[in-house]
Tab-separated table of C-alpha atoms in Angstrom:
chain	number	residue	atom	x	y	z
U	1	MET	CA	0.000	0.000	0.000
U	2	VAL	CA	1.012	3.651	-0.436
U	3	ILE	CA	0.654	6.518	2.046
U	4	VAL	CA	1.128	10.055	0.703
U	5	GLY	CA	2.269	12.421	3.452
U	6	GLY	CA	4.229	12.003	6.680
U	7	GLY	CA	2.306	14.389	8.921
U	8	PHE	CA	0.148	13.332	11.858
U	9	ALA	CA	-2.340	11.434	9.677
U	10	GLY	CA	0.242	9.640	7.539
U	11	LEU	CA	2.448	8.794	10.499
U	12	PHE	CA	-0.383	7.331	12.570
U	13	ALA	CA	-1.509	5.304	9.567
U	14	ALA	CA	1.997	3.918	8.943
U	15	ARG	CA	2.493	3.033	12.610
U	16	ALA	CA	-0.744	1.048	12.649
U	17	PHE	CA	0.731	-1.511	10.221
U	18	ARG	CA	3.628	-2.570	12.434
U	19	ARG	CA	4.136	-6.348	12.405
U	20	ARG	CA	1.358	-6.763	9.835
U	21	ARG	CA	1.487	-8.548	6.507
U	22	VAL	CA	1.373	-5.245	4.649
U	23	GLN	CA	4.214	-3.606	2.724
U	24	VAL	CA	3.911	0.167	3.147
U	25	THR	CA	5.519	2.890	1.038
U	26	LEU	CA	5.344	6.338	2.641
U	27	VAL	CA	5.980	9.120	0.118
U	28	ASP	CA	6.691	12.671	1.301
U	29	ARG	CA	8.393	15.816	-0.011
U	30	ALA	CA	10.308	16.081	3.276
U	31	THR	CA	12.287	13.531	5.264
U	32	HIS	CA	10.899	14.600	8.630
U	33	HIS	CA	7.660	14.544	10.582
U	34	LEU	CA	6.788	18.071	11.709
U	35	PHE	CA	5.043	18.967	14.960
U	36	GLN	CA	3.198	21.963	13.517
U	37	PRO	CA	1.540	23.180	16.756
U	38	LEU	CA	4.955	24.311	18.036
U	39	LEU	CA	6.307	25.812	14.815
U	40	TYR	CA	5.765	29.334	16.135
U	41	GLN	CA	8.137	28.580	19.034
U	42	CYS	CA	10.794	27.571	16.534
U	43	ALA	CA	10.121	30.834	14.671
U	44	THR	CA	10.484	32.961	17.810
U	45	GLY	CA	13.601	31.334	19.262
U	46	VAL	CA	12.227	29.091	22.022
U	47	LEU	CA	12.722	25.687	20.390
U	48	SER	CA	15.205	24.430	17.816
U	49	GLU	CA	14.314	22.849	14.494
U	50	GLY	CA	15.263	19.419	15.849
U	51	GLN	CA	12.760	19.723	18.669
U	52	VAL	CA	9.787	20.239	16.348
U	53	ALA	CA	10.921	17.981	13.497
U	54	MET	CA	12.069	14.377	13.679
U	55	PRO	CA	13.320	12.170	10.809
U	56	LEU	CA	10.634	9.828	9.544
U	57	ARG	CA	13.183	7.047	9.229
U	58	ALA	CA	14.082	7.431	12.908
U	59	ILE	CA	10.442	7.339	14.006
U	60	LEU	CA	9.707	4.283	11.855
U	61	ARG	CA	13.018	2.473	12.374
U	62	LYS	CA	11.304	-0.463	14.093
U	63	HIS	CA	8.713	-0.792	11.328
U	64	ALA	CA	10.491	-3.184	8.991
U	65	ASN	CA	7.583	-3.182	6.548
U	66	VAL	CA	7.548	0.613	6.034
U	67	ASP	CA	9.747	2.194	3.370
U	68	CYS	CA	10.126	6.003	3.263
U	69	VAL	CA	10.667	7.673	-0.112
U	70	LEU	CA	11.614	11.335	-0.664
U	71	ALA	CA	9.586	12.443	-3.674
U	72	GLU	CA	6.724	14.669	-4.773
U	73	VAL	CA	3.545	12.989	-5.964
U	74	THR	CA	2.557	14.316	-9.384
U	75	GLY	CA	-0.456	12.225	-10.353
U	76	PHE	CA	-2.576	9.100	-10.013
U	77	ASP	CA	-3.751	6.351	-12.305
U	78	VAL	CA	-6.679	5.058	-10.294
U	79	GLN	CA	-7.591	2.416	-12.853
U	80	ALA	CA	-4.116	0.854	-12.858
U	81	ARG	CA	-3.691	1.735	-9.154
U	82	ILE	CA	-0.385	3.560	-9.592
U	83	VAL	CA	0.948	6.697	-7.871
U	84	HIS	CA	3.260	8.823	-10.027
U	85	ALA	CA	5.996	10.842	-8.321
U	86	LEU	CA	9.091	12.899	-9.096
U	87	ARG	CA	12.466	12.673	-7.342
U	88	PRO	CA	13.928	16.011	-6.084
U	89	THR	CA	16.792	15.827	-8.589
U	90	GLY	CA	14.588	14.648	-11.429
U	91	GLY	CA	13.472	11.226	-12.546
U	92	GLU	CA	9.999	9.752	-12.391
U	93	LEU	CA	8.885	7.082	-9.956
U	94	GLU	CA	5.863	4.792	-9.936
U	95	PHE	CA	4.335	3.159	-6.873
U	96	PRO	CA	1.722	0.425	-7.458
U	97	TYR	CA	-0.806	0.009	-4.666
U	98	ASP	CA	-3.606	-2.215	-3.457
U	99	ASP	CA	-4.719	0.508	-1.048
U	100	LEU	CA	-3.926	4.221	-1.064
U	101	ILE	CA	-4.097	6.702	1.841
U	102	LEU	CA	-3.833	10.387	0.954
U	103	ALA	CA	-2.613	12.344	3.973
U	104	ALA	CA	-0.978	15.282	2.204
U	105	GLY	CA	-2.161	18.059	4.537
U	106	VAL	CA	-2.844	21.651	3.523
U	107	ARG	CA	-0.965	24.793	2.555
U	108	GLN	CA	-1.431	28.462	3.344
U	109	SER	CA	-4.266	30.174	1.486
U	110	TYR	CA	-4.055	33.799	0.402
U	111	PHE	CA	-7.647	33.792	-0.883
U	112	GLY	CA	-6.687	34.242	-4.504
U	113	HIS	CA	-3.844	36.712	-3.870
U	114	GLU	CA	-0.785	34.489	-4.180
U	115	GLU	CA	1.321	37.610	-4.804
U	116	PHE	CA	1.044	38.351	-1.065
U	117	ALA	CA	3.209	35.320	-0.231
U	118	ALA	CA	6.515	37.048	-1.081
U	119	PHE	CA	5.785	39.780	1.462
U	120	ALA	CA	3.714	37.883	4.064
U	121	PRO	CA	4.986	34.340	4.697
U	122	GLY	CA	2.680	31.780	6.249
U	123	MET	CA	3.711	29.069	8.685
U	124	LYS	CA	3.036	25.523	7.537
U	125	THR	CA	6.539	24.101	7.047
U	126	LEU	CA	9.905	24.117	8.775
U	127	ALA	CA	11.210	26.408	6.033
U	128	ASP	CA	8.370	28.839	6.802
U	129	ALA	CA	9.282	28.918	10.498
U	130	LEU	CA	12.945	29.603	9.749
U	131	LEU	CA	11.974	32.351	7.308
U	132	ILE	CA	9.770	33.968	9.948
U	133	ARG	CA	12.646	33.714	12.426
U	134	ARG	CA	14.822	35.649	9.966
U	135	ARG	CA	12.118	38.250	9.413
U	136	VAL	CA	11.366	38.776	13.132
U	137	PHE	CA	14.891	38.874	14.558
U	138	GLY	CA	16.198	40.577	11.419
U	139	ALA	CA	13.653	43.378	11.867
U	140	PHE	CA	15.136	44.341	15.243
U	141	GLU	CA	18.644	44.304	13.778
U	142	MET	CA	17.568	46.489	10.860
U	143	ALA	CA	15.896	48.907	13.267
U	144	GLN	CA	19.102	49.100	15.323
U	145	SER	CA	21.171	50.277	12.348
U	146	ALA	CA	18.520	52.563	10.816
U	147	THR	CA	19.321	56.292	11.034
U	148	ASP	CA	15.951	57.538	9.800
U	149	PRO	CA	13.316	57.579	12.597
U	150	GLN	CA	10.521	56.673	10.173
U	151	GLU	CA	12.431	53.651	8.877
U	152	ARG	CA	13.166	52.593	12.439
U	153	ARG	CA	9.486	52.762	13.377
U	154	ARG	CA	8.619	50.721	10.305
U	155	TRP	CA	11.061	47.928	11.227
U	156	LEU	CA	9.667	47.893	14.767
U	157	SER	CA	6.121	47.366	13.473
U	158	PHE	CA	4.760	43.837	12.949
U	159	ALA	CA	1.419	42.849	11.419
U	160	LEU	CA	-0.241	39.443	11.823
U	161	VAL	CA	-3.130	38.504	9.531
U	162	GLY	CA	-5.536	36.005	11.073
U	163	ALA	CA	-6.591	35.701	14.724
U	164	GLY	CA	-6.758	31.926	14.920
U	165	PRO	CA	-4.321	29.978	17.132
U	166	THR	CA	-1.293	30.598	14.882
U	167	GLY	CA	-1.886	34.334	14.577
U	168	VAL	CA	-2.618	34.765	18.281
U	169	GLU	CA	0.406	32.703	19.328
U	170	LEU	CA	2.761	34.557	16.996
U	171	ALA	CA	1.432	37.964	18.050
U	172	GLY	CA	1.852	37.157	21.733
U	173	GLN	CA	5.335	35.728	21.239
U	174	ILE	CA	6.653	38.679	19.233
U	175	ARG	CA	5.374	41.116	21.823
U	176	GLU	CA	6.818	39.020	24.668
U	177	LEU	CA	10.094	38.760	22.766
U	178	ALA	CA	10.249	42.554	22.502
U	179	THR	CA	9.332	43.313	26.108
U	180	SER	CA	11.320	40.541	27.820
U	181	THR	CA	14.063	38.763	25.880
U	182	LEU	CA	15.337	41.680	23.787
U	183	SER	CA	14.383	44.605	26.023
U	184	LYS	CA	17.944	45.236	27.283
U	185	GLN	CA	20.036	43.856	24.447
U	186	PHE	CA	20.061	46.886	22.098
U	187	HIS	CA	21.704	50.272	22.683
U	188	ASP	CA	20.160	52.466	19.983
U	189	ILE	CA	16.582	51.230	20.015
U	190	ASP	CA	14.039	50.318	22.661
U	191	PRO	CA	12.568	46.936	21.625
U	192	THR	CA	9.656	47.436	24.008
U	193	GLU	CA	8.369	50.087	21.604
U	194	ALA	CA	7.709	47.394	18.993
U	195	LYS	CA	4.130	47.524	17.721
U	196	VAL	CA	2.289	44.278	17.039
U	197	LEU	CA	-0.970	44.588	15.112
U	198	LEU	CA	-3.349	41.623	14.756
U	199	PHE	CA	-5.916	41.783	11.937
U	200	ASP	CA	-8.907	39.483	11.453
U	201	GLY	CA	-12.151	39.637	9.539
U	202	GLY	CA	-14.127	38.247	12.471
U	203	ASP	CA	-15.243	40.004	15.619
U	204	ALA	CA	-13.099	38.079	18.139
U	205	PRO	CA	-9.756	36.260	18.376
U	206	LEU	CA	-9.881	32.461	18.768
U	207	ALA	CA	-13.605	32.494	17.979
U	208	PRO	CA	-13.908	28.645	17.821
U	209	PHE	CA	-12.889	28.483	21.505
U	210	GLY	CA	-16.181	30.108	22.516
U	211	PRO	CA	-17.025	33.628	23.731
U	212	GLU	CA	-15.642	33.164	27.256
U	213	LEU	CA	-12.148	32.032	26.275
U	214	SER	CA	-12.126	34.347	23.274
U	215	ALA	CA	-12.724	37.334	25.536
U	216	LYS	CA	-9.977	36.200	27.910
U	217	ALA	CA	-7.571	35.778	25.001
U	218	ALA	CA	-8.417	39.282	23.780
U	219	ALA	CA	-7.798	40.700	27.252
U	220	ALA	CA	-4.466	38.869	27.583
U	221	LEU	CA	-3.315	40.103	24.170
U	222	THR	CA	-4.318	43.669	25.001
U	223	ASP	CA	-2.429	43.494	28.298
U	224	LEU	CA	0.647	42.384	26.357
U	225	GLY	CA	0.348	45.419	24.110
U	226	VAL	CA	-0.995	43.705	20.986
U	227	GLU	CA	-3.312	45.974	18.979
U	228	LEU	CA	-6.450	44.110	17.876
U	229	HIS	CA	-8.022	45.185	14.582
U	230	LEU	CA	-11.134	43.039	14.211
U	231	GLY	CA	-13.669	43.147	11.411
U	232	SER	CA	-10.776	44.065	9.134
U	233	ILE	CA	-10.031	42.606	5.695
U	234	VAL	CA	-6.525	42.834	4.195
U	235	THR	CA	-6.775	43.995	0.575
U	236	ASN	CA	-3.102	44.438	-0.319
U	237	VAL	CA	0.360	43.520	0.955
U	238	ASP	CA	3.682	44.784	-0.422
U	239	GLN	CA	7.200	45.654	0.729
U	240	ASN	CA	5.904	48.769	2.522
U	241	GLY	CA	3.215	47.076	4.607
U	242	LEU	CA	-0.456	46.364	4.055
U	243	VAL	CA	-3.787	47.961	3.211
U	244	VAL	CA	-6.805	47.024	5.331
U	245	ARG	CA	-10.519	47.636	4.854
U	246	GLY	CA	-12.018	48.270	8.280
U	247	PRO	CA	-15.516	47.609	9.645
U	248	ASP	CA	-16.671	51.000	8.329
U	249	GLY	CA	-15.590	50.130	4.797
U	250	ALA	CA	-12.741	52.639	4.749
U	251	SER	CA	-9.280	51.489	3.657
U	252	THR	CA	-6.220	52.292	5.748
U	253	SER	CA	-2.537	51.790	4.905
U	254	TYR	CA	-0.219	50.514	7.625
U	255	GLU	CA	3.512	50.960	7.132
U	256	VAL	CA	5.125	47.927	8.774
U	257	GLY	CA	8.413	46.135	8.278
U	258	THR	CA	7.118	42.602	8.802
U	259	VAL	CA	3.810	41.052	7.746
U	260	LEU	CA	3.039	37.449	8.686
U	261	TRP	CA	0.069	35.509	7.312
U	262	ALA	CA	-1.976	33.111	9.437
U	263	ALA	CA	-5.378	33.307	7.753
U	264	GLY	CA	-6.909	30.453	5.801
U	265	VAL	CA	-5.751	27.139	4.380
U	266	ALA	CA	-6.125	25.331	1.075
U	267	ALA	CA	-5.563	21.727	0.084
U	268	GLN	CA	-2.272	20.774	-1.522
U	269	PRO	CA	-2.293	20.526	-5.362
U	270	VAL	CA	-2.049	16.743	-5.049
U	271	ALA	CA	-5.651	16.783	-3.798
U	272	ASP	CA	-6.775	18.295	-7.106
U	273	GLN	CA	-4.890	15.582	-8.975
U	274	LEU	CA	-6.524	12.756	-7.025
U	275	ALA	CA	-9.986	14.319	-7.171
U	276	LYS	CA	-9.723	14.688	-10.944
U	277	ALA	CA	-8.423	11.150	-11.415
U	278	ALA	CA	-11.076	9.575	-9.164
U	279	GLY	CA	-13.983	11.879	-9.997
U	280	ALA	CA	-14.251	12.995	-6.366
U	281	GLU	CA	-15.892	16.182	-5.102
U	282	GLN	CA	-13.971	18.966	-3.340
U	283	ASP	CA	-15.036	21.738	-0.985
U	284	ARG	CA	-14.214	25.442	-1.387
U	285	ALA	CA	-10.754	24.946	0.117
U	286	GLY	CA	-9.983	22.082	-2.265
U	287	ARG	CA	-10.304	19.370	0.371
U	288	ILE	CA	-11.685	16.065	-0.894
U	289	LYS	CA	-15.138	15.004	0.264
U	290	VAL	CA	-15.179	11.469	1.642
U	291	GLN	CA	-17.737	8.895	2.754
U	292	PRO	CA	-18.267	8.066	6.452
U	293	ASP	CA	-15.577	5.351	6.219
U	294	LEU	CA	-13.133	7.985	4.789
U	295	THR	CA	-13.036	6.368	1.333
U	296	LEU	CA	-13.935	7.893	-2.017
U	297	PRO	CA	-17.245	6.983	-3.670
U	298	GLY	CA	-16.622	4.150	-6.118
U	299	HIS	CA	-13.064	3.666	-4.866
U	300	PRO	CA	-13.030	1.707	-1.588
U	301	GLU	CA	-9.264	1.233	-2.028
U	302	ILE	CA	-8.623	4.998	-1.668
U	303	SER	CA	-8.829	6.728	1.718
U	304	VAL	CA	-8.370	10.466	2.320
U	305	VAL	CA	-7.458	11.525	5.861
U	306	GLY	CA	-6.298	14.485	7.918
U	307	ASP	CA	-6.482	18.125	6.861
U	308	VAL	CA	-6.935	17.289	3.168
U	309	MET	CA	-10.193	15.441	3.983
U	310	SER	CA	-13.634	17.076	4.086
U	311	LEU	CA	-16.216	15.376	6.324
U	312	ASP	CA	-18.921	16.807	8.599
U	313	ASP	CA	-17.114	20.170	8.948
U	314	LEU	CA	-14.398	18.573	11.070
U	315	PRO	CA	-11.666	21.082	12.015
U	316	GLY	CA	-8.170	20.898	10.569
U	317	VAL	CA	-6.413	20.031	13.817
U	318	GLY	CA	-3.872	17.424	14.844
U	319	GLU	CA	-6.380	15.257	16.712
U	320	VAL	CA	-8.535	14.827	13.611
U	321	ALA	CA	-5.450	13.897	11.577
U	322	MET	CA	-4.267	11.322	14.116
U	323	GLN	CA	-7.665	9.702	14.523
U	324	THR	CA	-8.507	9.562	10.815
U	325	GLY	CA	-5.061	8.211	9.936
U	326	TYR	CA	-5.390	5.408	12.467
U	327	TYR	CA	-9.012	4.684	11.474
U	328	ALA	CA	-8.144	4.292	7.778
U	329	ALA	CA	-5.199	2.034	8.587
U	330	LYS	CA	-7.263	-0.111	10.970
U	331	ARG	CA	-9.981	-0.568	8.352
U	332	ILE	CA	-7.385	-1.803	5.846
U	333	ARG	CA	-5.727	-3.919	8.524
U	334	ASP	CA	-9.018	-5.613	9.330
U	335	GLU	CA	-9.512	-6.457	5.656
U	336	VAL	CA	-6.036	-7.987	5.495
U	337	ASP	CA	-6.843	-10.025	8.595
U	338	GLY	CA	-9.914	-11.442	6.831
U	339	LYS	CA	-12.603	-9.612	8.790
U	340	THR	CA	-15.733	-9.252	6.695
U	341	ASP	CA	-17.903	-7.056	8.916
U	342	PRO	CA	-18.484	-3.615	7.372
U	343	PRO	CA	-16.529	-0.898	9.210
U	344	LYS	CA	-18.364	1.442	11.530
U	345	PRO	CA	-18.463	5.067	10.307
U	346	PHE	CA	-15.614	7.261	11.527
U	347	ARG	CA	-16.451	9.077	14.730
U	348	TYR	CA	-14.295	11.941	15.920
U	349	ARG	CA	-13.534	12.225	19.630
U	350	ASP	CA	-12.843	15.866	20.427
U	351	LEU	CA	-9.858	16.039	22.779
U	352	GLY	CA	-10.030	19.820	23.033
U	353	SER	CA	-8.126	22.847	21.752
U	354	ALA	CA	-5.338	24.932	23.253
U	355	ALA	CA	-3.564	28.172	22.366
U	356	TYR	CA	-0.495	29.717	24.016
U	357	ILE	CA	-0.462	33.504	24.358
U	358	ALA	CA	2.489	34.354	26.622
U	359	ARG	CA	4.336	33.028	29.625
U	360	GLY	CA	1.693	32.174	32.207
U	361	GLN	CA	-1.127	32.848	29.721
U	362	ALA	CA	-2.924	30.231	27.614
U	363	VAL	CA	-6.468	29.119	26.889
U	364	VAL	CA	-7.591	25.479	26.808
U	365	SER	CA	-11.005	24.100	25.862
U	366	VAL	CA	-11.780	20.439	26.535
U	367	GLY	CA	-15.500	19.742	26.302
U	368	ARG	CA	-17.190	21.744	29.036
U	369	VAL	CA	-13.884	22.434	30.754
U	370	HIS	CA	-12.481	25.874	29.961
U	371	LEU	CA	-9.114	26.901	31.384
U	372	SER	CA	-7.213	30.155	31.070
U	373	GLY	CA	-4.413	32.101	32.705
U	374	ARG	CA	-1.731	30.170	34.577
U	375	ILE	CA	-3.830	27.012	34.952
U	376	GLY	CA	-4.497	27.036	31.217
U	377	TRP	CA	-0.785	27.571	30.596
U	378	LEU	CA	0.183	24.544	32.711
U	379	ALA	CA	-2.457	22.446	30.937
U	380	TRP	CA	-1.091	23.640	27.584
U	381	LEU	CA	2.426	22.531	28.580
U	382	GLY	CA	1.195	19.073	29.532
U	383	ILE	CA	-0.887	18.593	26.383
U	384	HIS	CA	1.903	19.539	23.990
U	385	LEU	CA	4.497	17.571	25.892
U	386	ALA	CA	2.340	14.466	25.594
U	387	PHE	CA	1.943	14.797	21.834
U	388	LEU	CA	5.576	15.563	20.965
U	389	THR	CA	7.202	12.712	19.044
U	390	GLY	CA	10.068	10.940	20.839
U	391	TYR	CA	11.486	11.108	24.360
U	392	ARG	CA	14.481	13.116	23.191
U	393	ASN	CA	12.226	15.854	21.799
U	394	ARG	CA	10.146	15.890	24.976
U	395	PHE	CA	13.203	16.208	27.210
U	396	GLY	CA	14.666	18.885	24.953
U	397	ALA	CA	11.417	20.857	24.958
U	398	VAL	CA	11.173	20.744	28.762
U	399	LEU	CA	14.761	21.979	29.078
U	400	SER	CA	14.231	24.771	26.535
U	401	TRP	CA	10.966	25.844	28.167
U	402	ALA	CA	12.586	25.872	31.612
U	403	ILE	CA	15.348	28.170	30.384
U	404	ALA	CA	13.072	30.426	28.331
U	405	PHE	CA	10.390	30.808	30.984
U	406	SER	CA	12.647	31.176	34.035
U	407	ARG	CA	15.418	33.382	32.608
U	408	GLU	CA	13.506	35.310	29.937
U	409	THR	CA	15.975	34.161	27.309
U	410	ARG	CA	15.714	32.345	23.986
U	411	ARG	CA	18.648	30.294	22.811
U	412	GLU	CA	17.467	29.431	19.305
U	413	ARG	CA	17.952	32.809	17.647
U	414	ALA	CA	20.511	32.073	14.931
U	415	PHE	CA	19.441	33.113	11.441
U	416	THR	CA	20.982	33.758	8.031
U	417	MET	CA	20.496	36.888	5.944
U	418	GLN	CA	18.420	35.151	3.278
U	419	GLN	CA	15.114	36.945	2.701
U	420	VAL	CA	15.324	39.070	5.837
U	421	ALA	CA	13.709	41.919	3.917
U	422	PRO	CA	10.174	41.499	2.515
U	423	GLY	CA	10.034	40.584	-1.141
U	424	GLY	CA	12.561	37.760	-1.081
U	425	ALA	CA	15.775	39.797	-1.296
U	426	ASP	CA	18.906	38.179	0.159
U	427	LEU	CA	21.260	40.511	2.008
U	428	TYR	CA	25.069	40.317	1.793
U	429	ARG	CA	25.101	38.027	-1.230
U	430	ASN	CA	28.544	37.646	-2.780
U	431	ARG	CA	29.282	37.572	-6.476
U	432	ARG	CA	28.539	33.868	-6.748
U	433	GLY	CA	25.132	34.323	-5.166
U	434	GLU	CA	26.073	32.562	-1.926
U	435	ASP	CA	25.020	33.632	1.529
U	436	PRO	CA	28.230	33.926	3.607
U	437	SER	CA	26.325	33.720	6.887
């Protein structure tokens, strides 16, 4: 069988076949499994890349029947049951399958304005997090050396688009970074003067958490110094900042040095390829609509799981990915074991949602239990520690958190000069185009 994607859904599916009479090929464009919920901490210097990403081969080393292949899936022949892929250096590959699980995840959506991406990076991959790290820490360095007061103010202004968990977490971390970690490390600027603006088209941050926790998140962000601009739609982004249409319909230009995008997702292009090949329906975000057993109509050998799946308005969160990945694998496993009973429809068990705002401030929603403040923060620590992959990563995260939270310092702040400035320009490039940093 073939699994496309090594995220939460693909990984949980692959693990479910351990010691089974099934040969699994896991195809992914990266060689690592990424713990996306903590990407923002990698971007803001709390955790290292190795603490949020772990090699797939290391995770699956005890799964003798799972083979990992670095390649990009380019198409499907559903009649011949073949997955077509391309190696990074060129050369086509073909993977025959008896069963196929698509777990390719999603990408950032700019709502039809892909030109915004060069000036407002999203945060879905490890490369995105490292780019944001360069933009954030580079902005303070550029402000330090600026001689024009207007330019300095621009570099010390940050805009976040989208008030979901990623936008809220990034906004809180940048403001905390400015007021704590960097507050006494510059001589010519005052990092505490950094402005962080959070824009969202809705009327509250973290709206899916409910009005109570949403209000507490808004209060915590305001106390940190984050400026909330709700009911606001971004209409343009360029190297000078962004243009926003407010609740009154008037457009306002904001001159900021760094714009980060955390609004909206869309399915990966591979979803379009499978949907076209199998005649499957897609929703507005390009996610593939599946039956209650997560298979495609007319193709019981094809399962679609995780964020790229559309079923009953389930949210695109890690718990859905884990549970759907395991469910699809178990259904196939039961067939291999000769069980003939039809599978029960997939049923999602909501394990709750959590968002980190700042040290000692987080919101957690688990059923009827709503936590915030320091208790919510401690619950957040426990939840994320439990879901991190590998004991080494868990120990490393605890150590990094202990240092960051107790000493107001962040050790993972190294960055190169590639694309520090909006628009994709690389600073200090030599004549051969190399980055000497």
